[in-house]
Amino acid sequence: MKVKYNLIKKEKDTEARLGTLETNYGTYETPMFMPVGTQATVKTLSPEEVKACKPGIILANTYHLWLRPGEDVVDHAGGLHKFMNWDGPILTDSGGFQVFSLAKPKDITEEGVHFKNIYNGDNLLLTPEKSIEIQNKLDSDIAMSFDECVGFPHTREYVEESVERTLRWAERGKKVFNNERQSLFGIVQGAEYEDLRKHCVEELVKMDFDGYSIGGTAVGEPKNVQYKQVEYSCKYLPKDKVRYLMGVGDPIDIIENVIRGVDIFDCVAPTRLARHGHFYTMQGKGNIKNAKYKEDFTPIEEECDCYACKNYTKAYIRHLIRAEETFGQRLLSIHNIRFLIRLTEEIRKAIQEDRLLEYRENFIKNYYEEEGE
Amino acid sequence: MKVKYNLIKKEKDTEARLGTLETNYGTYETPMFMPVGTQATVKTLSPEEVKACKPGIILANTYHLWLRPGEDVVDHAGGLHKFMNWDGPILTDSGGFQVFSLAKPKDITEEGVHFKNIYNGDNLLLTPEKSIEIQNKLDSDIAMSFDECVGFPHTREYVEESVERTLRWAERGKKVFNNERQSLFGIVQGAEYEDLRKHCVEELVKMDFDGYSIGGTAVGEPKNVQYKQVEYSCKYLPKDKVRYLMGVGDPIDIIENVIRGVDIFDCVAPTRLARHGHFYTMQGKGNIKNAKYKEDFTPIEEECDCYACKNYTKAYIRHLIRAEETFGQRLLSIHNIRFLIRLTEEIRKAIQEDRLLEYRENFIKNYYEEEGE
């Protein structure tokens, strides 16, 4: 089935939306945070552990799975759900962001993007058609159109050209899309130019996608630019379709962008930070390697309901991380993912009760930036 | 409480013993295989995952925990069980094997072993008293006497001297031992010399330990030498105490040494092999990276009841290991530990039914050495 977005309520003072998204694997509340399973696994976690964090959708990366193990292996396994033992909804990206950020050198033509396979040096070409073909085979629940993700900074001239190319690519992808149980999202580009975002949205809406993603974020732009990009996209996006902001997952950014009308987020930060010993709390980020935790026999967050906080102390997790034991990375990954999902639970409650601006104010007041080691 | 060994039956044609061991955390059948949790964690696994492999005791390393996080941290946490969230029995080694294999340079004196801390270069001295003091604080269920682990090859003269030193160290350790709920094992040394093994056993038995370990194995000796060392130790060990062969865990070695009278084994191999993509089957070892598993959508072993075999295919685990995802290492670690425990379950059944020699013959016939990649 195609995903179906139901708007439950718009918050009184902001553009924030409380809603539900119906998928092949159940209905989930939005705003939501999606854990990232880049290579068909959420790093260090089992599917059961991811489930226990109570996510809605998880994300997998088309670029990585195309190169390894290859979409045919996943197809022959019976699709991504069966391959990775995940019975919840999966969203795949288009590979666009990875091609632009990881594949170097690259050559962007009308046809697509030429680049070298990082594993064996082979020349590869990712086109809108190829991206869709791979995603159709991966058999995720939601696929993304192949877009050009423009970095920051950039010139207006380049973004103008690029938006048109992204629109032509969206159309080409839609034309070859061939998977009945999969939804297809269009990606809004246009950088921080309101007229380009508006134009991009309008053209995408004519093509009638099942949902819309906001791209060109998480490429090194300042926060105020990111918030503008989101504002200029949401302003024109249809109310009856879900909106996914790609690659953004900082706690404050989640709150700010929900306020601007975003429904879905994803980010590798919770698992990446965990692997380096960092953890979130509602009072800010910490680093478990800090000497002050040596004999701290309390959980990371007393009020957290995750497996790590229910069963382990900071002293033990500190020991594991210092000893480079993967179980430590796992415990922090569980906590960090659950943290961002708890954050979205609190946000949904604040929308329900029309007090999101107050929630933001209190959150920012309490939230300190990372402490040193 | 002190552990209590109950001999249920000796096998008809061999020295193999079926028994039970009563511990602070329940009674377990022997022969048994102990998973190794070097740094207060069985590498890549949660306590729940280790439990699901159905082990009896697990092992933790005194040397590693002494250096990091330090025995005082574990003590202040309430002991090793609480620190690592493990509510089953734990055996700690004496640090002797690690000092001899990892700490270089070292200087062996009557007092103990001088060496450098690998983490910060500090000069350290591990003595029989210190080893016991650390283990008393770690509060494991079974502690080991500090012994000199002689390498292979060696001279008879050196082993003679060393056995006497090990006996003096055992006595010194016993004298300072001070933990009511902990048991203390003596370690039999004497290399492959029957008279020295006999002498060592007799002197240790006079000191009356709660169980006996067989040391000087897993130091590079040929298999036939190892089997002799075990035979010459078990021949003189008391029937009413449990016997633990340190560091041995190859499937065929487990069978051979059970036949010679061993009750308990431990080895890092199942988790170490797993991290490199290797897995056990009753037909021999394999390497998941092998190209033939690319589209093999069957479990590692159809007849295995572990989490990995119940839920994942070789193709998926191969993908994870190739992509260096720790979840792949975890799945293979679960399988490999459960494999060795299943092996001991089969061995116990064969002892019960007086057909252990037949079991050995069939096992060896079917068990191939590692395939190439």
Coordinates of N, CA, C and O in Angstrom, one line a residue, chain A residues 38-49 65 68-69 72-73 76-77 83-85 294-295 297 307 311-313 315-316 319-320 322-327 329-330, chain B residues 38-49 65 68-69 72-73 76-77 83-85 294-295 297 307 311-313 315-316 319-320 322-327 329-330:
Chain A
T38 N 22.1 1.9 8.0 CA 22.8 2.1 6.8 C 23.0 0.9 5.9 O 22.6 0.8 4.8
Q39 N 23.6 -0.1 6.5 CA 23.9 -1.3 5.8 C 23.0 -2.5 6.1 O 23.5 -3.6 6.3
A40 N 21.7 -2.2 6.2 CA 20.7 -3.2 6.6 C 20.9 -3.7 8.0 O 20.7 -4.9 8.3
T41 N 21.4 -2.8 8.9 CA 21.5 -3.1 10.3 C 21.7 -1.7 11.0 O 22.5 -0.9 10.5
V42 N 21.0 -1.5 12.0 CA 21.2 -0.3 12.8 C 22.5 -0.5 13.6 O 22.5 -1.5 14.5
K43 N 23.6 0.2 13.4 CA 24.9 -0.2 13.9 C 24.9 -0.6 15.3 O 24.4 0.1 16.2
T44 N 25.4 -1.7 15.6 CA 25.6 -2.4 16.9 C 24.4 -3.0 17.5 O 24.4 -3.7 18.5
L45 N 23.2 -2.8 16.8 CA 21.9 -3.3 17.4 C 21.3 -4.4 16.7 O 21.4 -4.6 15.5
S46 N 20.5 -5.2 17.5 CA 19.7 -6.3 16.9 C 18.3 -5.6 16.5 O 18.0 -4.6 17.1
P47 N 17.5 -6.2 15.7 CA 16.2 -5.7 15.4 C 15.4 -5.6 16.6 O 14.6 -4.6 16.8
E48 N 15.5 -6.6 17.5 CA 14.7 -6.6 18.8 C 15.1 -5.3 19.6 O 14.2 -4.7 20.3
E49 N 16.4 -5.0 19.6 CA 16.8 -3.8 20.4 C 16.3 -2.5 19.8 O 15.9 -1.6 20.5
L65 N 23.8 -0.4 0.1 CA 23.3 -1.8 -0.2 C 23.5 -2.1 -1.7 O 23.6 -3.3 -2.0
R68 N 27.1 -3.2 -1.7 CA 27.3 -4.3 -0.9 C 26.1 -4.6 0.0 O 25.8 -3.7 0.8
P69 N 25.4 -5.7 -0.1 CA 25.8 -6.9 -0.9 C 25.3 -6.9 -2.3 O 25.5 -7.8 -3.0
D72 N 20.5 -7.4 -5.8 CA 20.0 -8.7 -6.3 C 20.0 -9.7 -5.1 O 19.1 -10.5 -5.0
V73 N 21.1 -9.6 -4.3 CA 21.2 -10.5 -3.1 C 20.0 -10.3 -2.2 O 19.3 -11.2 -1.8
H76 N 16.8 -11.5 -3.9 CA 16.7 -13.0 -3.8 C 16.4 -13.5 -2.4 O 15.9 -14.6 -2.2
A77 N 16.8 -12.7 -1.4 CA 16.5 -13.1 0.0 C 15.1 -12.9 0.3 O 14.6 -13.3 1.3
F83 N 15.6 -10.1 4.6 CA 17.0 -10.1 4.7 C 17.6 -9.8 6.1 O 18.4 -10.4 6.6
M84 N 17.0 -8.7 6.6 CA 17.6 -8.1 7.9 C 16.7 -8.5 9.1 O 17.0 -8.1 10.2
N85 N 15.6 -9.3 8.8 CA 14.8 -9.7 10.0 C 14.1 -8.5 10.7 O 14.1 -8.4 11.9
K294 N 33.8 7.6 36.8 CA 34.6 6.4 37.1 C 33.9 5.5 38.2 O 33.8 4.3 38.0
E295 N 33.3 6.1 39.2 CA 32.6 5.4 40.2 C 31.2 5.9 40.3 O 30.6 5.9 41.4
F297 N 27.7 5.1 39.9 CA 26.9 3.8 39.8 C 25.4 4.1 39.6 O 24.6 3.4 40.0
Y307 N 16.9 -0.1 27.9 CA 17.6 -1.2 28.4 C 18.9 -0.8 29.1 O 19.3 -1.4 30.2
N311 N 19.5 -1.2 33.3 CA 20.3 -2.3 33.8 C 21.8 -2.0 34.1 O 22.5 -2.9 34.6
Y312 N 22.3 -0.9 33.6 CA 23.7 -0.6 33.7 C 24.0 0.8 34.2 O 23.3 1.7 34.1
T313 N 25.2 0.9 34.9 CA 25.6 2.1 35.5 C 26.6 2.9 34.5 O 27.2 2.2 33.6
A315 N 29.4 3.9 35.4 CA 30.8 3.4 35.7 C 31.0 2.1 34.8 O 32.1 2.0 34.2
Y316 N 30.0 1.3 34.6 CA 30.2 0.1 33.8 C 30.4 0.4 32.3 O 31.2 -0.1 31.6
H319 N 33.7 1.9 31.6 CA 34.7 0.8 31.5 C 34.6 0.1 30.2 O 35.7 0.0 29.5
L320 N 33.4 -0.2 29.7 CA 33.3 -0.9 28.4 C 33.8 0.0 27.3 O 34.5 -0.5 26.4
R322 N 36.0 2.5 27.4 CA 37.4 2.7 27.5 C 38.1 1.4 27.1 O 39.2 1.4 26.5
A323 N 37.5 0.3 27.4 CA 38.1 -1.0 27.0 C 37.8 -1.4 25.5 O 38.1 -2.5 25.1
E324 N 37.1 -0.5 24.8 CA 36.8 -0.7 23.4 C 35.9 -2.0 23.2 O 36.1 -2.7 22.2
E325 N 35.0 -2.2 24.2 CA 34.1 -3.3 24.1 C 32.9 -2.9 23.4 O 32.2 -1.9 23.8
T326 N 32.5 -3.6 22.3 CA 31.3 -3.2 21.5 C 30.0 -3.2 22.3 O 29.1 -2.5 22.0
F327 N 30.0 -3.9 23.4 CA 28.7 -3.9 24.2 C 28.5 -2.5 24.8 O 27.3 -2.1 25.0
Q329 N 29.3 0.3 23.2 CA 28.8 1.1 22.1 C 27.3 0.8 21.9 O 26.5 1.6 21.6
R330 N 27.0 -0.5 22.1 CA 25.6 -0.9 22.0 C 24.7 -0.3 23.0 O 23.6 0.2 22.7
Chain B
T38 N 36.4 -11.6 29.3 CA 37.7 -11.0 29.7 C 37.6 -9.7 30.5 O 38.1 -9.6 31.6
Q39 N 36.9 -8.7 29.9 CA 36.9 -7.4 30.6 C 35.5 -7.2 31.2 O 34.9 -6.1 31.0
A40 N 35.0 -8.2 31.8 CA 33.6 -8.1 32.5 C 32.5 -7.9 31.4 O 31.5 -7.3 31.7
T41 N 32.7 -8.5 30.3 CA 31.7 -8.6 29.2 C 32.2 -9.7 28.2 O 33.4 -9.7 27.9
V42 N 31.3 -10.6 27.9 CA 31.7 -11.6 26.8 C 31.6 -10.9 25.5 O 30.6 -10.4 25.1
K43 N 32.7 -10.8 24.9 CA 32.9 -9.8 23.7 C 31.7 -9.9 22.8 O 31.3 -10.9 22.3
T44 N 31.1 -8.7 22.5 CA 30.0 -8.4 21.6 C 28.6 -8.8 22.2 O 27.6 -8.5 21.6
L45 N 28.6 -9.5 23.3 CA 27.3 -10.0 23.8 C 26.8 -9.4 25.1 O 27.5 -8.9 25.9
S46 N 25.4 -9.4 25.2 CA 24.8 -8.9 26.4 C 24.7 -10.1 27.4 O 24.7 -11.3 26.9
P47 N 24.5 -9.9 28.7 CA 24.3 -11.0 29.6 C 23.2 -11.9 29.2 O 23.2 -13.1 29.3
E48 N 22.1 -11.3 28.7 CA 20.9 -12.1 28.2 C 21.3 -13.0 27.1 O 20.8 -14.2 27.0
E49 N 22.1 -12.5 26.2 CA 22.5 -13.4 25.0 C 23.4 -14.5 25.5 O 23.3 -15.6 25.0
L65 N 41.0 -6.8 34.6 CA 40.1 -6.0 35.4 C 40.9 -5.2 36.5 O 40.5 -4.2 37.0
R68 N 42.2 -2.3 34.5 CA 41.1 -1.5 34.0 C 39.7 -2.2 34.2 O 39.6 -3.2 33.6
P69 N 38.8 -1.7 35.0 CA 38.7 -0.4 35.6 C 39.4 -0.3 37.0 O 39.4 0.7 37.6
D72 N 39.0 -1.9 42.7 CA 38.3 -1.1 43.7 C 36.9 -0.6 43.1 O 35.9 -0.5 43.7
V73 N 37.0 -0.2 41.8 CA 35.8 0.2 41.1 C 34.7 -0.9 41.1 O 33.6 -0.7 41.5
H76 N 33.5 -1.3 44.7 CA 32.5 -0.3 45.1 C 31.2 -0.4 44.3 O 30.2 0.1 44.8
A77 N 31.2 -1.1 43.2 CA 30.0 -1.3 42.4 C 29.1 -2.4 43.1 O 28.0 -2.6 42.7
F83 N 28.3 -5.3 38.9 CA 29.0 -4.4 38.0 C 28.6 -4.8 36.5 O 28.2 -3.9 35.7
M84 N 28.6 -6.1 36.2 CA 28.4 -6.5 34.8 C 27.0 -7.0 34.6 O 26.7 -7.4 33.4
N85 N 26.1 -7.0 35.6 CA 24.7 -7.4 35.4 C 24.6 -8.9 35.1 O 23.9 -9.3 34.2
K294 N 27.3 -16.2 -0.6 CA 26.7 -14.9 -1.0 C 25.2 -15.0 -1.1 O 24.6 -14.0 -0.7
E295 N 24.7 -16.0 -1.6 CA 23.2 -16.1 -1.7 C 22.7 -17.4 -1.0 O 21.7 -18.0 -1.4
F297 N 20.8 -18.7 1.7 CA 19.7 -18.2 2.6 C 19.3 -19.2 3.6 O 18.1 -19.2 4.1
Y307 N 20.0 -18.1 18.6 CA 19.3 -16.9 18.0 C 19.8 -16.6 16.6 O 19.0 -16.3 15.7
N311 N 17.1 -17.0 13.3 CA 16.6 -15.8 12.7 C 17.4 -15.2 11.5 O 16.9 -14.3 10.8
Y312 N 18.6 -15.7 11.2 CA 19.4 -15.1 10.1 C 20.0 -16.1 9.2 O 20.3 -17.2 9.6
T313 N 20.2 -15.7 8.0 CA 20.8 -16.5 7.0 C 22.3 -16.3 6.9 O 22.8 -15.3 7.3
A315 N 23.8 -15.6 4.2 CA 24.0 -14.5 3.2 C 24.0 -13.2 4.0 O 24.8 -12.3 3.8
Y316 N 23.1 -13.1 5.0 CA 23.0 -11.8 5.7 C 24.2 -11.7 6.7 O 24.8 -10.6 6.7
H319 N 27.1 -10.7 4.7 CA 27.1 -9.2 4.4 C 27.5 -8.4 5.6 O 28.4 -7.5 5.5
L320 N 27.0 -8.7 6.8 CA 27.4 -7.9 8.0 C 28.9 -8.0 8.3 O 29.5 -7.0 8.6
R322 N 31.3 -8.7 6.2 CA 32.1 -8.0 5.1 C 32.0 -6.5 5.3 O 32.9 -5.8 5.0
A323 N 30.8 -6.1 5.8 CA 30.6 -4.6 6.0 C 31.1 -4.2 7.3 O 30.9 -3.0 7.7
E324 N 31.8 -5.1 8.1 CA 32.4 -4.8 9.4 C 31.3 -4.3 10.4 O 31.6 -3.4 11.2
E325 N 30.2 -4.8 10.3 CA 29.1 -4.5 11.2 C 29.2 -5.4 12.4 O 29.2 -6.6 12.3
T326 N 29.2 -4.8 13.6 CA 29.4 -5.6 14.8 C 28.3 -6.6 15.1 O 28.5 -7.6 15.8
F327 N 27.1 -6.3 14.5 CA 26.0 -7.3 14.7 C 26.3 -8.6 14.1 O 25.9 -9.7 14.6
Q329 N 29.4 -9.9 14.0 CA 30.3 -10.6 15.0 C 29.5 -11.1 16.1 O 29.8 -12.2 16.6
R330 N 28.5 -10.4 16.5 CA 27.6 -10.8 17.6 C 26.9 -12.1 17.2 O 26.9 -13.0 18.0

